[in-house]
PDB file of C-alpha atoms in Angstrom:
ATOM      1  CA  MET A   1      10.486 -15.426  -0.393  1.00 50.00           C
ATOM      2  CA  ASP A   2      10.796 -11.796  -1.375  1.00 62.00           C
ATOM      3  CA  LYS A   3       9.618  -9.564   1.445  1.00 90.00           C
ATOM      4  CA  THR A   4       9.561  -6.342  -0.544  1.00 95.00           C
ATOM      5  CA  ILE A   5       6.791  -3.990   0.529  1.00 96.00           C
ATOM      6  CA  VAL A   6       5.787  -1.072  -1.678  1.00 97.00           C
ATOM      7  CA  TYR A   7       4.383   2.001   0.033  1.00 95.00           C
ATOM      8  CA  ILE A   8       2.642   4.729  -1.981  1.00 95.00           C
ATOM      9  CA  ASP A   9       1.690   8.041  -0.370  1.00 92.00           C
ATOM     10  CA  ASP A  10       2.120  11.673  -1.359  1.00 89.00           C
ATOM     11  CA  LYS A  11       3.422  12.427   2.161  1.00 87.00           C
ATOM     12  CA  PRO A  12       7.022  11.127   2.446  1.00 88.00           C
ATOM     13  CA  SER A  13       7.116  11.509   6.256  1.00 90.00           C
ATOM     14  CA  ILE A  14       4.892   8.461   6.745  1.00 88.00           C
ATOM     15  CA  GLY A  15       7.096   6.495   4.356  1.00 87.00           C
ATOM     16  CA  LYS A  16      10.140   7.261   6.523  1.00 88.00           C
ATOM     17  CA  ILE A  17       8.356   6.039   9.646  1.00 87.00           C
ATOM     18  CA  LEU A  18       7.184   2.846   7.936  1.00 87.00           C
ATOM     19  CA  LYS A  19      10.679   2.157   6.614  1.00 88.00           C
ATOM     20  CA  ILE A  20      12.063   2.167  10.165  1.00 87.00           C
ATOM     21  CA  TYR A  21       9.324  -0.078  11.579  1.00 85.00           C
ATOM     22  CA  LEU A  22       9.054  -2.542   8.713  1.00 87.00           C
ATOM     23  CA  GLU A  23      12.701  -2.996   7.785  1.00 89.00           C
ATOM     24  CA  GLU A  24      13.544  -4.052  11.346  1.00 86.00           C
ATOM     25  CA  ASP A  25      11.583  -7.251  10.578  1.00 83.00           C
ATOM     26  CA  GLY A  26      13.728  -7.990   7.520  1.00 88.00           C
ATOM     27  CA  ASN A  27      11.370  -6.446   4.979  1.00 90.00           C
ATOM     28  CA  ARG A  28      12.619  -4.279   2.128  1.00 94.00           C
ATOM     29  CA  MET A  29      10.646  -1.046   1.720  1.00 94.00           C
ATOM     30  CA  VAL A  30      10.248   0.698  -1.630  1.00 95.00           C
ATOM     31  CA  TYR A  31       8.536   4.094  -1.462  1.00 94.00           C
ATOM     32  CA  PHE A  32       6.734   6.049  -4.192  1.00 95.00           C
ATOM     33  CA  GLU A  33       5.064   9.466  -3.934  1.00 94.00           C
ATOM     34  CA  ASN A  34       2.439   8.542  -6.541  1.00 95.00           C
ATOM     35  CA  ALA A  35       0.819   5.506  -8.120  1.00 96.00           C
ATOM     36  CA  PRO A  36       2.102   6.090 -11.701  1.00 97.00           C
ATOM     37  CA  SER A  37       5.697   5.860 -10.404  1.00 97.00           C
ATOM     38  CA  ALA A  38       4.849   2.587  -8.672  1.00 97.00           C
ATOM     39  CA  ILE A  39       3.249   1.248 -11.856  1.00 96.00           C
ATOM     40  CA  GLU A  40       6.394   2.116 -13.804  1.00 97.00           C
ATOM     41  CA  TRP A  41       8.463   0.175 -11.228  1.00 97.00           C
ATOM     42  CA  LEU A  42       6.101  -2.813 -11.459  1.00 96.00           C
ATOM     43  CA  ASP A  43       6.221  -2.720 -15.259  1.00 94.00           C
ATOM     44  CA  GLU A  44      10.025  -2.968 -15.067  1.00 96.00           C
ATOM     45  CA  GLY A  45       9.522  -6.523 -13.794  1.00 94.00           C
ATOM     46  CA  ASN A  46       9.460  -5.925 -10.049  1.00 95.00           C
ATOM     47  CA  CYS A  47       6.914  -7.811  -7.967  1.00 93.00           C
ATOM     48  CA  PRO A  48       6.525  -6.976  -4.271  1.00 96.00           C
ATOM     49  CA  ALA A  49       5.089  -9.278  -1.644  1.00 96.00           C
ATOM     50  CA  LEU A  50       2.676  -6.540  -0.494  1.00 97.00           C
ATOM     51  CA  ILE A  51       1.521  -3.035  -1.431  1.00 97.00           C
ATOM     52  CA  ILE A  52       0.404  -0.370   1.041  1.00 96.00           C
ATOM     53  CA  THR A  53      -1.249   2.660  -0.523  1.00 95.00           C
ATOM     54  CA  ASP A  54      -3.098   5.810   0.397  1.00 92.00           C
ATOM     55  CA  MET A  55      -6.484   6.535  -1.201  1.00 89.00           C
ATOM     56  CA  ARG A  56      -6.286  10.293  -1.670  1.00 87.00           C
ATOM     57  CA  MET A  57      -3.322  11.053  -3.902  1.00 88.00           C
ATOM     58  CA  PRO A  58      -2.623  13.325  -6.860  1.00 88.00           C
ATOM     59  CA  LEU A  59      -2.281  11.900 -10.404  1.00 90.00           C
ATOM     60  CA  MET A  60      -4.083   8.639  -9.575  1.00 91.00           C
ATOM     61  CA  SER A  61      -6.323   7.781  -6.620  1.00 90.00           C
ATOM     62  CA  GLY A  62      -5.997   4.640  -4.558  1.00 89.00           C
ATOM     63  CA  ASN A  63      -9.158   3.240  -6.152  1.00 89.00           C
ATOM     64  CA  GLU A  64      -7.796   3.864  -9.656  1.00 93.00           C
ATOM     65  CA  PHE A  65      -4.541   2.175  -8.659  1.00 95.00           C
ATOM     66  CA  LEU A  66      -6.442  -0.802  -7.212  1.00 94.00           C
ATOM     67  CA  ALA A  67      -8.458  -1.091 -10.431  1.00 93.00           C
ATOM     68  CA  PHE A  68      -5.202  -1.184 -12.414  1.00 95.00           C
ATOM     69  CA  LEU A  69      -3.670  -3.852 -10.153  1.00 95.00           C
ATOM     70  CA  LYS A  70      -6.695  -6.107  -9.974  1.00 94.00           C
ATOM     71  CA  SER A  71      -7.306  -5.988 -13.740  1.00 95.00           C
ATOM     72  CA  ASN A  72      -3.741  -7.058 -14.513  1.00 94.00           C
ATOM     73  CA  PRO A  73      -2.970 -10.807 -14.303  1.00 94.00           C
ATOM     74  CA  LEU A  74       0.626 -10.072 -13.253  1.00 93.00           C
ATOM     75  CA  TYR A  75      -0.377  -7.995 -10.222  1.00 94.00           C
ATOM     76  CA  LYS A  76      -3.870  -9.038  -9.163  1.00 93.00           C
ATOM     77  CA  SER A  77      -2.665 -11.535  -6.536  1.00 95.00           C
ATOM     78  CA  ILE A  78      -0.481  -8.990  -4.688  1.00 97.00           C
ATOM     79  CA  PRO A  79      -2.126  -8.182  -1.338  1.00 97.00           C
ATOM     80  CA  VAL A  80      -3.017  -4.502  -0.914  1.00 97.00           C
ATOM     81  CA  ILE A  81      -3.480  -2.684   2.391  1.00 97.00           C
ATOM     82  CA  ILE A  82      -5.076   0.758   2.255  1.00 95.00           C
ATOM     83  CA  LEU A  83      -3.617   3.227   4.758  1.00 93.00           C
ATOM     84  CA  SER A  84      -5.772   6.336   4.528  1.00 90.00           C
ATOM     85  CA  SER A  85      -7.236   9.236   6.454  1.00 88.00           C
ATOM     86  CA  ALA A  86     -10.539   8.558   4.674  1.00 80.00           C
ATOM     87  CA  GLU A  87     -12.471   6.890   7.456  1.00 80.00           C
ATOM     88  CA  GLY A  88     -16.002   6.820   6.078  1.00 83.00           C
ATOM     89  CA  THR A  89     -17.751   3.495   5.634  1.00 89.00           C
ATOM     90  CA  ASP A  90     -18.497   4.274   1.973  1.00 91.00           C
ATOM     91  CA  GLU A  91     -14.794   4.838   1.282  1.00 89.00           C
ATOM     92  CA  ARG A  92     -13.836   1.528   2.915  1.00 92.00           C
ATOM     93  CA  ILE A  93     -16.562  -0.356   1.036  1.00 92.00           C
ATOM     94  CA  ARG A  94     -15.377   1.103  -2.293  1.00 90.00           C
ATOM     95  CA  ALA A  95     -11.813   0.044  -1.474  1.00 92.00           C
ATOM     96  CA  PHE A  96     -12.847  -3.518  -0.611  1.00 94.00           C
ATOM     97  CA  GLU A  97     -15.036  -3.739  -3.710  1.00 92.00           C
ATOM     98  CA  ALA A  98     -12.050  -2.562  -5.789  1.00 90.00           C
ATOM     99  CA  GLY A  99      -9.960  -5.411  -4.370  1.00 93.00           C
ATOM    100  CA  ALA A 100      -8.251  -4.104  -1.214  1.00 96.00           C
ATOM    101  CA  ASP A 101      -7.330  -6.821   1.263  1.00 97.00           C
ATOM    102  CA  ASP A 102      -7.266  -4.589   4.333  1.00 97.00           C
ATOM    103  CA  TYR A 103      -7.972  -0.981   5.354  1.00 96.00           C
ATOM    104  CA  ILE A 104      -6.336   0.974   8.158  1.00 95.00           C
ATOM    105  CA  VAL A 105      -7.338   4.529   9.079  1.00 94.00           C
ATOM    106  CA  LYS A 106      -4.708   7.213   9.798  1.00 90.00           C
ATOM    107  CA  PRO A 107      -3.527   8.036  12.349  1.00 90.00           C
ATOM    108  CA  PHE A 108      -2.496   4.438  12.870  1.00 90.00           C
ATOM    109  CA  SER A 109      -0.414   2.270  15.153  1.00 91.00           C
ATOM    110  CA  PRO A 110       2.736   0.996  13.402  1.00 87.00           C
ATOM    111  CA  LEU A 111       2.508  -2.117  15.592  1.00 88.00           C
ATOM    112  CA  GLU A 112      -1.021  -2.828  14.356  1.00 91.00           C
ATOM    113  CA  LEU A 113       0.140  -2.348  10.765  1.00 92.00           C
ATOM    114  CA  LYS A 114       3.033  -4.776  11.346  1.00 90.00           C
ATOM    115  CA  ALA A 115       0.616  -7.366  12.743  1.00 91.00           C
ATOM    116  CA  ARG A 116      -1.673  -7.024   9.728  1.00 94.00           C
ATOM    117  CA  ILE A 117       1.256  -7.230   7.310  1.00 93.00           C
ATOM    118  CA  LYS A 118       2.372 -10.529   8.867  1.00 91.00           C
ATOM    119  CA  LYS A 119      -1.043 -11.935   7.944  1.00 93.00           C
ATOM    120  CA  TYR A 120      -0.252 -11.433   4.248  1.00 93.00           C
ATOM    121  CA  LEU A 121       3.473 -12.264   4.080  1.00 89.00           C
TER     122      LEU A 121
END
C-alpha cells in the first residue's frame, strides 16, 4: 500500500520536521506551501494515503481545500488531519463538518501525530 503523506502548510519549517519524523516509519512525504499546488499534484493522477493540512493559508484556506476534496469522488475517501494553530471549538467544528478526520492544535507533539497517522494508514 502506498504510504505517501501530503503535508500542506505555508510554513516550510514544520514540513521539514514532519519529513524527518514520518519518513523514519517508511512513509513518503510530499510537501506543498499552498492548497492549489497540492490540487495540481492530485489532478496529475497522484493519490496519497493521507493528507495533513493547515487551516490558515494564503490562496485557499483549509476549509476550502477540504470542501474541494470531499466534493470530488476521486479524493473524498482520503483521510485528512488538520494541523493548525486555530484552537477554537468553532474552528474545529467547522473542520469536522467540512470532512476532516482529525484535528491537532499547534504546537504539537510529533509522536502524537505519528500515533494518529497510524490510525488512518
